[in-house]
Short mmCIF file of C-alpha atoms and ligand atoms in Angstrom, two decimals:
data_model
loop_
_atom_site.label_atom_id
_atom_site.label_comp_id
_atom_site.label_asym_id
_atom_site.label_seq_id
_atom_site.Cartn_x
_atom_site.Cartn_y
_atom_site.Cartn_z
CA MET A 22 -33.35 15.81 4.65
CA SER A 23 -29.74 14.60 4.75
CA GLN A 24 -29.08 11.06 3.60
CA ARG A 25 -28.47 8.69 6.47
CA ARG A 26 -27.39 5.37 4.92
CA PHE A 27 -25.25 4.69 1.87
CA LEU A 28 -25.94 1.27 0.43
CA LEU A 29 -24.23 -0.72 -2.29
CA SER A 30 -25.90 -3.48 -4.26
CA GLU A 31 -24.66 -7.09 -4.01
CA ASP A 32 -22.70 -6.88 -7.22
CA ARG A 33 -20.48 -4.24 -5.57
CA ILE A 34 -19.00 -6.73 -3.09
CA PRO A 35 -15.27 -6.38 -3.75
CA ASP A 36 -13.90 -9.17 -5.95
CA ARG A 37 -10.35 -8.78 -4.61
CA TRP A 38 -8.57 -8.05 -1.36
CA TYR A 39 -6.18 -5.11 -1.05
CA ASN A 40 -2.67 -5.95 0.12
CA VAL A 41 -1.19 -2.83 1.72
CA ALA A 42 2.29 -4.39 1.66
CA ALA A 43 2.48 -3.52 -2.05
CA ASP A 44 2.24 0.22 -1.31
CA LEU A 45 4.26 0.74 1.85
CA PRO A 46 7.64 2.48 1.69
CA SER A 47 9.05 -0.24 3.99
CA LEU A 48 7.82 -3.56 5.36
CA PRO A 49 7.87 -5.03 8.87
CA PRO A 50 10.64 -7.53 9.55
CA PRO A 51 9.65 -11.21 8.98
CA PRO A 52 8.33 -13.60 11.64
CA LEU A 53 10.97 -15.81 13.26
CA HIS A 54 10.80 -19.48 14.16
CA PRO A 55 10.12 -19.81 17.93
CA GLY A 56 12.77 -22.53 18.28
CA THR A 57 15.58 -21.47 15.93
CA GLY A 58 15.08 -17.69 15.81
CA GLN A 59 15.46 -17.87 11.99
CA PRO A 60 12.90 -16.31 9.59
CA VAL A 61 10.00 -18.74 9.12
CA GLY A 62 9.43 -20.22 5.69
CA PRO A 63 6.25 -21.73 4.22
CA ASP A 64 7.28 -25.22 5.41
CA ASP A 65 7.46 -24.04 9.03
CA LEU A 66 3.90 -22.74 8.83
CA ALA A 67 2.48 -25.72 6.93
CA PRO A 68 1.48 -27.71 10.07
CA LEU A 69 -0.68 -24.76 11.14
CA PHE A 70 -2.14 -23.20 7.97
CA PRO A 71 -3.19 -24.28 4.47
CA MET A 72 -0.75 -23.25 1.73
CA ALA A 73 -3.16 -20.76 0.13
CA LEU A 74 -3.17 -18.71 3.35
CA ILE A 75 0.60 -19.03 3.81
CA LEU A 76 1.08 -17.61 0.30
CA GLN A 77 -1.26 -14.73 1.13
CA GLU A 78 0.73 -14.12 4.32
CA VAL A 79 3.92 -13.42 2.38
CA SER A 80 2.42 -11.98 -0.81
CA GLY A 81 3.65 -8.70 -2.27
CA GLU A 82 0.82 -8.53 -4.86
CA ARG A 83 -1.36 -5.45 -4.50
CA TRP A 84 -4.62 -7.28 -5.31
CA ILE A 85 -5.59 -10.85 -4.45
CA PRO A 86 -8.76 -12.29 -6.04
CA ILE A 87 -11.58 -13.39 -3.74
CA PRO A 88 -12.79 -16.88 -4.75
CA ASP A 89 -16.42 -16.98 -5.94
CA PRO A 90 -17.62 -19.41 -3.21
CA VAL A 91 -16.30 -16.94 -0.61
CA ARG A 92 -18.02 -13.96 -2.27
CA GLU A 93 -21.19 -15.98 -2.42
CA VAL A 94 -21.17 -16.45 1.36
CA LEU A 95 -20.15 -12.83 1.96
CA SER A 96 -23.23 -11.80 -0.03
CA MET A 97 -25.38 -13.00 2.89
CA TRP A 98 -24.56 -9.69 4.61
CA ARG A 99 -22.21 -7.70 2.36
CA PRO A 100 -21.92 -4.98 1.27
CA THR A 101 -22.49 -3.64 4.78
CA PRO A 102 -24.08 -0.20 5.18
CA LEU A 103 -22.22 3.05 5.66
CA HIS A 104 -24.16 5.27 8.04
CA ARG A 105 -23.94 8.99 8.48
CA ALA A 106 -24.20 9.46 12.26
CA LEU A 107 -26.68 12.30 12.03
CA GLY A 108 -28.08 11.54 15.50
CA LEU A 109 -24.65 11.59 17.10
CA GLU A 110 -23.66 14.75 15.22
CA ARG A 111 -26.81 16.44 16.56
CA GLU A 112 -26.18 15.14 20.07
CA LEU A 113 -22.60 16.45 20.01
CA GLY A 114 -23.67 19.74 18.44
CA THR A 115 -20.90 19.44 15.89
CA ARG A 116 -20.56 20.51 12.29
CA CYS A 117 -18.10 17.67 11.70
CA ARG A 118 -19.53 14.94 9.52
CA ILE A 119 -19.32 11.53 11.18
CA PHE A 120 -19.67 8.30 9.17
CA TYR A 121 -19.48 4.72 10.36
CA LYS A 122 -19.16 1.46 8.55
CA TYR A 123 -21.44 -1.02 10.30
CA GLU A 124 -20.07 -4.56 10.44
CA GLY A 125 -22.58 -5.73 13.06
CA VAL A 126 -24.96 -6.94 10.32
CA SER A 127 -22.98 -10.16 9.76
CA PRO A 128 -24.37 -13.43 11.18
CA ALA A 129 -21.93 -13.38 14.11
CA GLY A 130 -22.51 -9.65 14.65
CA SER A 131 -19.02 -8.36 13.82
CA HIS A 132 -16.34 -8.05 11.14
CA LYS A 133 -14.90 -11.47 12.04
CA PRO A 134 -16.77 -13.56 9.42
CA ASN A 135 -15.00 -11.55 6.69
CA THR A 136 -11.97 -13.71 7.44
CA SER A 137 -13.49 -16.82 9.04
CA VAL A 138 -15.26 -17.61 5.76
CA PRO A 139 -12.17 -17.53 3.50
CA GLN A 140 -10.11 -19.33 6.17
CA ALA A 141 -12.62 -22.17 6.40
CA PHE A 142 -12.91 -22.24 2.60
CA TYR A 143 -9.15 -22.58 1.94
CA ASN A 144 -8.81 -25.23 4.65
CA ARG A 145 -11.65 -27.25 3.14
CA GLU A 146 -10.10 -26.89 -0.34
CA GLU A 147 -6.87 -28.43 0.99
CA GLY A 148 -8.63 -31.36 2.66
CA VAL A 149 -8.45 -30.21 6.29
CA ALA A 150 -11.16 -31.79 8.47
CA ARG A 151 -10.96 -29.75 11.67
CA LEU A 152 -9.88 -26.29 12.88
CA ALA A 153 -8.75 -25.21 16.35
CA THR A 154 -8.84 -21.60 17.47
CA GLU A 155 -8.92 -19.24 20.42
CA THR A 156 -11.47 -16.54 21.11
CA GLY A 157 -11.41 -13.51 23.36
CA ALA A 158 -14.84 -11.91 23.37
CA GLY A 159 -16.40 -14.91 21.64
CA GLN A 160 -16.89 -12.93 18.44
CA TRP A 161 -14.14 -14.74 16.59
CA GLY A 162 -15.07 -18.16 17.98
CA SER A 163 -18.66 -17.72 16.88
CA ALA A 164 -17.58 -16.41 13.46
CA LEU A 165 -15.33 -19.43 12.88
CA ALA A 166 -17.98 -21.84 14.16
CA TYR A 167 -20.40 -20.37 11.61
CA ALA A 168 -17.90 -20.61 8.73
CA CYS A 169 -16.80 -24.16 9.62
CA GLY A 170 -20.45 -25.24 9.65
CA LEU A 171 -20.90 -23.84 6.14
CA PHE A 172 -17.88 -25.70 4.75
CA GLY A 173 -18.36 -28.95 6.69
CA LEU A 174 -15.38 -28.64 9.05
CA GLU A 175 -15.25 -29.57 12.73
CA CYS A 176 -14.17 -26.76 15.01
CA LYS A 177 -12.87 -26.47 18.57
CA VAL A 178 -12.77 -23.09 20.29
CA TYR A 179 -10.63 -22.27 23.32
CA MET A 180 -12.47 -19.34 24.89
CA VAL A 181 -10.67 -17.05 27.34
CA ARG A 182 -12.08 -17.91 30.78
CA ALA A 183 -13.03 -14.28 31.61
CA SER A 184 -15.24 -14.06 28.50
CA TYR A 185 -16.53 -17.63 28.88
CA ASP A 186 -17.98 -16.55 32.22
CA GLN A 187 -19.07 -13.03 31.14
CA LYS A 188 -20.66 -13.99 27.82
CA PRO A 189 -22.64 -17.23 28.09
CA TYR A 190 -24.64 -16.53 24.93
CA ARG A 191 -21.51 -16.35 22.80
CA ARG A 192 -20.86 -19.92 23.94
CA SER A 193 -24.41 -20.82 22.93
CA MET A 194 -23.86 -19.32 19.47
CA ILE A 195 -20.68 -21.33 19.00
CA ARG A 196 -22.53 -24.52 19.92
CA THR A 197 -25.56 -23.59 17.81
CA TRP A 198 -23.32 -23.39 14.75
CA GLY A 199 -21.97 -26.85 15.60
CA ALA A 200 -18.56 -26.22 17.21
CA GLU A 201 -17.12 -27.30 20.56
CA VAL A 202 -16.14 -24.61 23.08
CA VAL A 203 -14.10 -24.96 26.29
CA PRO A 204 -12.86 -22.34 28.76
CA SER A 205 -9.15 -21.51 28.49
CA PRO A 206 -6.93 -22.37 30.29
CA SER A 207 -8.36 -25.87 29.87
CA PRO A 208 -7.21 -29.31 31.01
CA ASP A 209 -7.32 -30.45 27.35
CA THR A 210 -3.79 -29.29 26.44
CA ALA A 211 -0.36 -29.38 28.08
CA ALA A 212 -0.20 -25.55 27.85
CA GLY A 213 -3.56 -25.21 29.61
CA ARG A 214 -2.71 -27.77 32.29
CA GLY A 215 0.58 -25.96 33.01
CA ILE A 216 -1.19 -22.63 33.54
CA LEU A 217 -3.95 -24.20 35.67
CA GLU A 218 -1.34 -25.80 37.90
CA ALA A 219 0.59 -22.54 38.34
CA THR A 220 -2.49 -20.26 38.59
CA PRO A 221 -5.62 -22.29 39.46
CA GLY A 222 -8.00 -19.28 39.27
CA SER A 223 -6.54 -17.93 36.00
CA THR A 224 -9.03 -15.77 34.05
CA GLY A 225 -7.03 -16.62 30.94
CA SER A 226 -5.77 -14.41 28.14
CA LEU A 227 -5.65 -14.50 24.39
CA GLY A 228 -1.97 -15.45 24.61
CA ILE A 229 -2.83 -18.54 26.66
CA ALA A 230 -5.79 -19.52 24.47
CA ILE A 231 -3.61 -19.20 21.34
CA SER A 232 -1.05 -21.57 22.91
CA GLU A 233 -3.81 -24.13 23.49
CA ALA A 234 -5.22 -23.87 19.97
CA VAL A 235 -1.76 -23.99 18.34
CA GLU A 236 -0.87 -27.07 20.42
CA ASP A 237 -4.16 -28.73 19.44
CA ALA A 238 -3.45 -28.13 15.74
CA ALA A 239 0.24 -29.05 15.91
CA THR A 240 -0.47 -32.38 17.63
CA ARG A 241 -3.26 -33.65 15.36
CA ASP A 242 -2.91 -34.61 11.71
CA ASP A 243 -6.51 -33.74 10.83
CA THR A 244 -6.42 -30.25 12.37
CA LYS A 245 -5.09 -26.84 11.43
CA TYR A 246 -5.11 -23.58 13.34
CA ALA A 247 -7.10 -20.44 12.56
CA LEU A 248 -6.37 -16.99 13.95
CA GLY A 249 -8.92 -14.17 14.03
CA SER A 250 -6.50 -11.24 13.86
CA VAL A 251 -2.82 -10.16 13.86
CA LEU A 252 -1.51 -12.03 10.80
CA ASN A 253 -1.20 -10.41 7.36
CA HIS A 254 -3.72 -12.70 5.67
CA VAL A 255 -6.37 -11.91 8.30
CA LEU A 256 -5.89 -8.16 7.86
CA LEU A 257 -6.00 -8.70 4.10
CA HIS A 258 -9.42 -10.40 4.27
CA GLN A 259 -10.81 -7.45 6.21
CA THR A 260 -9.99 -4.94 3.46
CA VAL A 261 -13.42 -5.51 1.90
CA VAL A 262 -14.57 -3.12 4.66
CA GLY A 263 -12.43 -0.17 3.60
CA GLN A 264 -12.91 -0.78 -0.12
CA GLU A 265 -16.68 -0.60 0.28
CA ALA A 266 -16.40 2.42 2.58
CA ARG A 267 -14.37 4.33 -0.02
CA GLU A 268 -17.06 3.76 -2.62
CA GLN A 269 -19.85 4.64 -0.19
CA LEU A 270 -18.13 7.85 0.93
CA ALA A 271 -17.81 8.83 -2.71
CA MET A 272 -21.62 8.36 -2.97
CA ALA A 273 -21.90 10.79 -0.03
CA GLY A 274 -19.56 13.22 -1.77
CA ALA A 275 -17.18 12.97 1.19
CA GLU A 276 -13.52 12.24 1.80
CA PRO A 277 -12.33 11.41 5.29
CA ASP A 278 -9.93 13.68 7.19
CA VAL A 279 -9.67 11.13 10.00
CA VAL A 280 -10.13 7.34 9.90
CA ILE A 281 -10.54 5.56 13.25
CA GLY A 282 -10.71 1.94 14.39
CA CYS A 283 -10.30 0.11 17.69
CA VAL A 284 -7.35 -2.26 17.93
CA GLY A 285 -7.04 -5.61 19.66
CA GLY A 286 -4.89 -7.53 17.21
CA GLY A 287 -5.47 -4.91 14.51
CA SER A 288 -7.80 -6.54 11.97
CA ASN A 289 -10.96 -4.38 11.95
CA PHE A 290 -8.80 -1.28 12.11
CA ALA A 291 -6.65 -2.46 9.21
CA GLY A 292 -9.68 -3.56 7.20
CA LEU A 293 -11.11 -0.08 7.27
CA ALA A 294 -7.90 1.95 7.25
CA PHE A 295 -5.57 0.17 4.81
CA PRO A 296 -7.47 1.09 1.64
CA PHE A 297 -7.23 4.74 2.81
CA LEU A 298 -3.55 4.38 3.63
CA ALA A 299 -2.85 4.15 -0.06
CA ASP A 300 -4.38 7.67 -0.34
CA LYS A 301 -2.23 8.87 2.54
CA ALA A 302 0.89 7.33 1.02
CA ALA A 303 -0.01 9.15 -2.22
CA GLY A 304 0.07 12.46 -0.31
CA ARG A 305 -3.54 13.01 0.85
CA ASP A 306 -3.79 14.76 4.18
CA ILE A 307 -5.56 12.10 6.21
CA ARG A 308 -4.99 11.03 9.80
CA ILE A 309 -5.38 7.42 10.87
CA VAL A 310 -6.09 6.71 14.52
CA ALA A 311 -5.92 3.36 16.37
CA ALA A 312 -7.86 3.24 19.66
CA GLU A 313 -6.88 0.72 22.34
CA PRO A 314 -7.80 0.08 25.99
CA ALA A 315 -5.71 1.79 28.67
CA ALA A 316 -5.87 -1.55 30.52
CA CYS A 317 -4.01 -3.28 27.66
CA PRO A 318 -1.97 -0.42 26.17
CA THR A 319 0.07 -2.33 23.62
CA LEU A 320 0.70 0.51 21.16
CA THR A 321 0.90 3.40 23.61
CA ARG A 322 2.99 1.83 26.40
CA GLY A 323 4.35 -1.40 24.92
CA HIS A 324 7.82 -2.26 23.67
CA TYR A 325 8.51 -2.51 19.91
CA GLY A 326 10.51 -5.66 19.31
CA TYR A 327 10.19 -9.38 18.64
CA ASP A 328 7.91 -11.35 20.94
CA PHE A 329 6.05 -14.62 20.92
CA GLY A 330 2.47 -14.46 19.69
CA ASP A 331 1.38 -16.72 22.58
CA THR A 332 2.14 -17.38 26.22
CA ALA A 333 3.64 -20.88 25.86
CA LYS A 334 6.09 -19.67 23.15
CA MET A 335 4.88 -22.08 20.48
CA ALA A 336 3.74 -19.47 17.96
CA PRO A 337 6.28 -17.62 15.78
CA LEU A 338 8.11 -14.54 17.08
CA LEU A 339 6.54 -11.45 15.56
CA ALA A 340 8.02 -7.96 15.21
CA MET A 341 5.39 -5.98 17.04
CA HIS A 342 4.42 -3.69 19.87
CA THR A 343 4.03 -5.95 22.87
CA LEU A 344 3.43 -5.88 26.60
CA GLY A 345 5.25 -9.23 26.88
CA HIS A 346 3.86 -12.70 26.23
CA ASP A 347 3.40 -13.22 30.00
CA PHE A 348 1.15 -10.18 30.35
CA VAL A 349 -2.37 -11.09 31.47
CA PRO A 350 -4.59 -8.04 30.98
CA PRO A 351 -7.22 -7.13 33.57
CA ALA A 352 -10.62 -8.70 32.84
CA ILE A 353 -12.06 -5.68 31.02
CA HIS A 354 -15.29 -6.16 29.08
CA SER A 355 -13.63 -5.59 25.71
CA GLY A 356 -12.46 -9.20 25.60
CA GLY A 357 -11.39 -8.80 21.98
CA LEU A 358 -8.89 -6.08 22.90
CA ARG A 359 -7.10 -8.11 25.61
CA TYR A 360 -4.06 -9.16 23.57
CA HIS A 361 -0.46 -8.57 24.64
CA GLY A 362 0.75 -7.99 21.06
CA MET A 363 -0.37 -6.34 17.84
CA ALA A 364 -0.40 -7.06 14.11
CA PRO A 365 3.15 -6.54 12.77
CA LEU A 366 1.74 -4.39 9.95
CA VAL A 367 -0.11 -2.11 12.37
CA SER A 368 2.91 -1.94 14.71
CA HIS A 369 5.15 -1.02 11.80
CA LEU A 370 2.77 1.76 10.74
CA VAL A 371 2.70 3.16 14.28
CA HIS A 372 6.48 2.86 14.50
CA THR A 373 6.91 4.75 11.22
CA GLY A 374 4.42 7.45 12.25
CA LEU A 375 1.69 6.70 9.69
CA VAL A 376 -0.82 5.67 12.38
CA GLU A 377 -1.54 7.52 15.67
CA PRO A 378 -2.29 5.30 18.68
CA ARG A 379 -4.56 6.43 21.57
CA ALA A 380 -5.61 4.65 24.77
CA TYR A 381 -8.87 5.01 26.72
CA HIS A 382 -10.32 3.64 29.94
CA GLN A 383 -13.39 1.41 29.67
CA GLY A 384 -15.56 3.77 31.76
CA GLU A 385 -15.23 6.69 29.33
CA CYS A 386 -15.76 4.28 26.41
CA PHE A 387 -18.98 2.86 27.86
CA ALA A 388 -20.22 6.41 28.51
CA GLU A 389 -19.74 7.16 24.80
CA ALA A 390 -21.25 3.82 23.78
CA ILE A 391 -24.40 4.73 25.70
CA ARG A 392 -24.54 8.18 24.16
CA PHE A 393 -24.11 6.54 20.74
CA ALA A 394 -26.83 3.94 21.44
CA ARG A 395 -29.28 6.65 22.43
CA ALA A 396 -28.44 8.80 19.40
CA GLU A 397 -28.04 6.11 16.71
CA GLY A 398 -30.03 3.16 18.07
CA ILE A 399 -27.33 0.51 17.63
CA ILE A 400 -25.77 -0.79 20.85
CA PRO A 401 -22.04 -1.04 20.11
CA ALA A 402 -19.84 -3.93 21.19
CA PRO A 403 -17.48 -2.81 23.97
CA GLU A 404 -14.50 -2.98 21.58
CA PRO A 405 -15.64 -0.30 19.08
CA SER A 406 -16.72 1.93 21.98
CA HIS A 407 -13.00 2.79 22.04
CA ALA A 408 -13.28 4.03 18.47
CA ILE A 409 -16.36 6.06 19.42
CA ARG A 410 -14.43 7.64 22.30
CA ALA A 411 -11.72 8.63 19.81
CA VAL A 412 -14.36 10.08 17.45
CA VAL A 413 -15.69 12.31 20.23
CA GLU A 414 -12.15 13.42 21.04
CA GLU A 415 -11.66 14.35 17.37
CA VAL A 416 -14.92 16.32 17.40
CA GLU A 417 -13.74 18.23 20.50
CA ARG A 418 -10.39 18.89 18.87
CA ALA A 419 -12.05 20.20 15.68
CA ARG A 420 -14.23 22.49 17.79
CA GLU A 421 -11.17 23.89 19.58
CA GLU A 422 -9.41 24.43 16.25
CA GLY A 423 -12.55 25.99 14.72
CA VAL A 424 -12.60 23.55 11.79
CA GLU A 425 -15.09 21.02 10.37
CA ARG A 426 -13.78 17.56 9.66
CA THR A 427 -15.10 14.40 8.09
CA ILE A 428 -14.56 11.48 10.44
CA LEU A 429 -14.97 7.82 9.49
CA PHE A 430 -14.90 4.96 11.98
CA ASN A 431 -15.51 1.24 12.07
CA LEU A 432 -18.48 0.15 14.14
CA CYS A 433 -17.09 -3.35 13.91
CA GLY A 434 -19.71 -5.14 16.00
CA HIS A 435 -22.93 -4.83 17.95
CA GLY A 436 -23.10 -5.37 21.70
CA ASN A 437 -26.32 -7.35 21.91
CA PHE A 438 -24.53 -10.15 23.77
CA ASP A 439 -22.63 -7.75 25.99
CA MET A 440 -25.50 -6.48 28.07
CA ALA A 441 -23.95 -7.70 31.33
CA ALA A 442 -21.19 -5.16 30.68
CA TYR A 443 -23.74 -2.41 30.07
CA ASP A 444 -25.59 -3.42 33.26
CA ALA A 445 -22.33 -3.15 35.21
CA PHE A 446 -21.65 0.28 33.77
CA LEU A 447 -25.19 1.53 34.42
CA ALA A 448 -25.02 0.23 38.00
CA GLY A 449 -21.78 2.17 38.49
CA GLU A 450 -19.87 -1.06 39.06
CA LEU A 451 -17.43 -0.89 36.16
CA ILE A 452 -13.89 -0.15 37.26
CA ASP A 453 -11.06 1.42 35.32
CA HIS A 454 -7.86 -0.53 35.71
CA GLU A 455 -4.84 1.70 36.20
CA LEU A 456 -1.74 -0.18 35.13
CA PRO A 457 1.23 0.77 37.27
CA GLN A 458 4.52 0.94 35.36
CA GLU A 459 5.98 -1.75 37.66
CA GLU A 460 3.38 -4.23 36.43
CA LEU A 461 4.27 -3.52 32.81
CA ASP A 462 7.98 -3.75 33.65
CA ARG A 463 7.40 -7.12 35.29
CA ALA A 464 5.71 -8.52 32.18
CA ALA A 465 8.28 -6.91 29.88
CA ALA A 466 11.06 -8.78 31.74
CA GLY A 467 9.97 -11.82 29.71
CA LEU A 468 11.21 -10.02 26.59
CA GLU A 469 14.81 -10.07 27.73
CA GLY A 470 17.07 -11.83 25.25
CA LEU A 471 14.54 -11.68 22.41
CA PRO A 472 15.82 -10.04 19.22
CA PRO A 473 15.27 -6.30 18.66
CA VAL A 474 13.62 -5.10 15.48
CA PRO A 475 16.44 -4.26 13.06
CA ALA A 476 16.84 -0.50 12.49
CA GLY A 477 15.86 0.99 9.13
C1 LIG Y 524 -16.27 -6.65 17.99
C2 LIG Y 524 -14.79 -6.76 18.03
N1 LIG Y 524 -14.07 -5.68 17.75
C3 LIG Y 524 -12.73 -5.71 17.76
C4 LIG Y 524 -12.05 -6.85 18.10
C5 LIG Y 524 -10.57 -6.80 18.14
O1 LIG Y 524 -9.94 -7.51 17.14
P1 LIG Y 524 -9.26 -6.78 15.92
O2 LIG Y 524 -8.33 -5.74 16.49
O3 LIG Y 524 -8.55 -7.84 15.22
O4 LIG Y 524 -10.34 -6.15 15.11
C6 LIG Y 524 -12.75 -8.02 18.38
C7 LIG Y 524 -12.03 -9.26 18.67
O5 LIG Y 524 -12.53 -10.22 19.13
C8 LIG Y 524 -14.15 -7.97 18.35
O6 LIG Y 524 -14.87 -9.05 18.64
#
């Protein structure tokens, strides 16, 4: 019988994070101040983040130690299992070997607590009493609510209206762990009030919710801001995923030919892929694939340049693939993938050809999620169904080429709170949103006058 799960004992939880910046041939250009257009320094970020996280954001060190109190909390669910997808392999009739790292075993049901816990910890260490944040699917909001509860911080979550309505139990989780949650756009901030006035029925977007949370943090002395993706320190915290996966694949006697993750802001993808990127940079033949929604095609159809991280232009300008800070994605069920921008590190890797982006419609992703659920038991969150769709495409490609490959992907969350989306799919009511070029051009008009990414 082939081995199905590869498990590490608690003492194998990584004791350091891997900083890919130390191994890249070139780095993305720095963030710019939204007001002055000059590179931001630690002092500019200090109203929003504790200094420990700011230093991680700009660090060039290859390894950054994980504090013991953080590892102690991570030990509640880490190391997470690596599964061989024997059921899916059988179902697809493939001789490719498919492995997935399963992050759905965390309390919030996704990879997000890997960074919410250290973020809450460092804020508490620096005397911060309260955190404000946004959430798309509710995964990040619930993960931060959980972490804030552990470290005795108050927490306010601005939840994108579309998800607030689609995912009532995510709201309940946030409240259960002791945080406050409001739909975004909300009347609680100037940014939210402005949007509500202009677009009373707005379904919201991550860009809008970020503006609200940043404003909340910037206007209160007791509050800082926490982001669930995009920034370097968030991607860094997720690298426990890939470090464990490398060790577990070695237990299986396997090396991946293809590594796949879905991308919203880039953090679960980076967490799995970055530790393998070092192998690729060292000359190993390994392909790294980022799967995004066709309804929010940041990497495949976006512009690579500087843009604001949020709609109200309060967050720093980041060098990234972007659809424009005014872009409001259709209300697809993968709420966590509805972001107009992308992590600068991931954008840079796509721009320099080290990462291949692909885009898929939600219908084909849900079809694969259902096939996966029936073959493997776990019901995936809508976001990683994009990764599963990419896995199946890789299997088909290997079949056409007459080769056998080892494929690794991140099953970054379960979909147990996403059953309304599954119901819609099973009832044939899920629609694929075609994005006409004119719509993208309209949103991209907001990028006019913003600096290009310097060549080289
Ligand atoms: C389960 C899940 N996967 C993926 C994402 C996308 O974020 P990221 O690209 O940072 O992993 C989210 C974000 O909310 C999520 O909840």
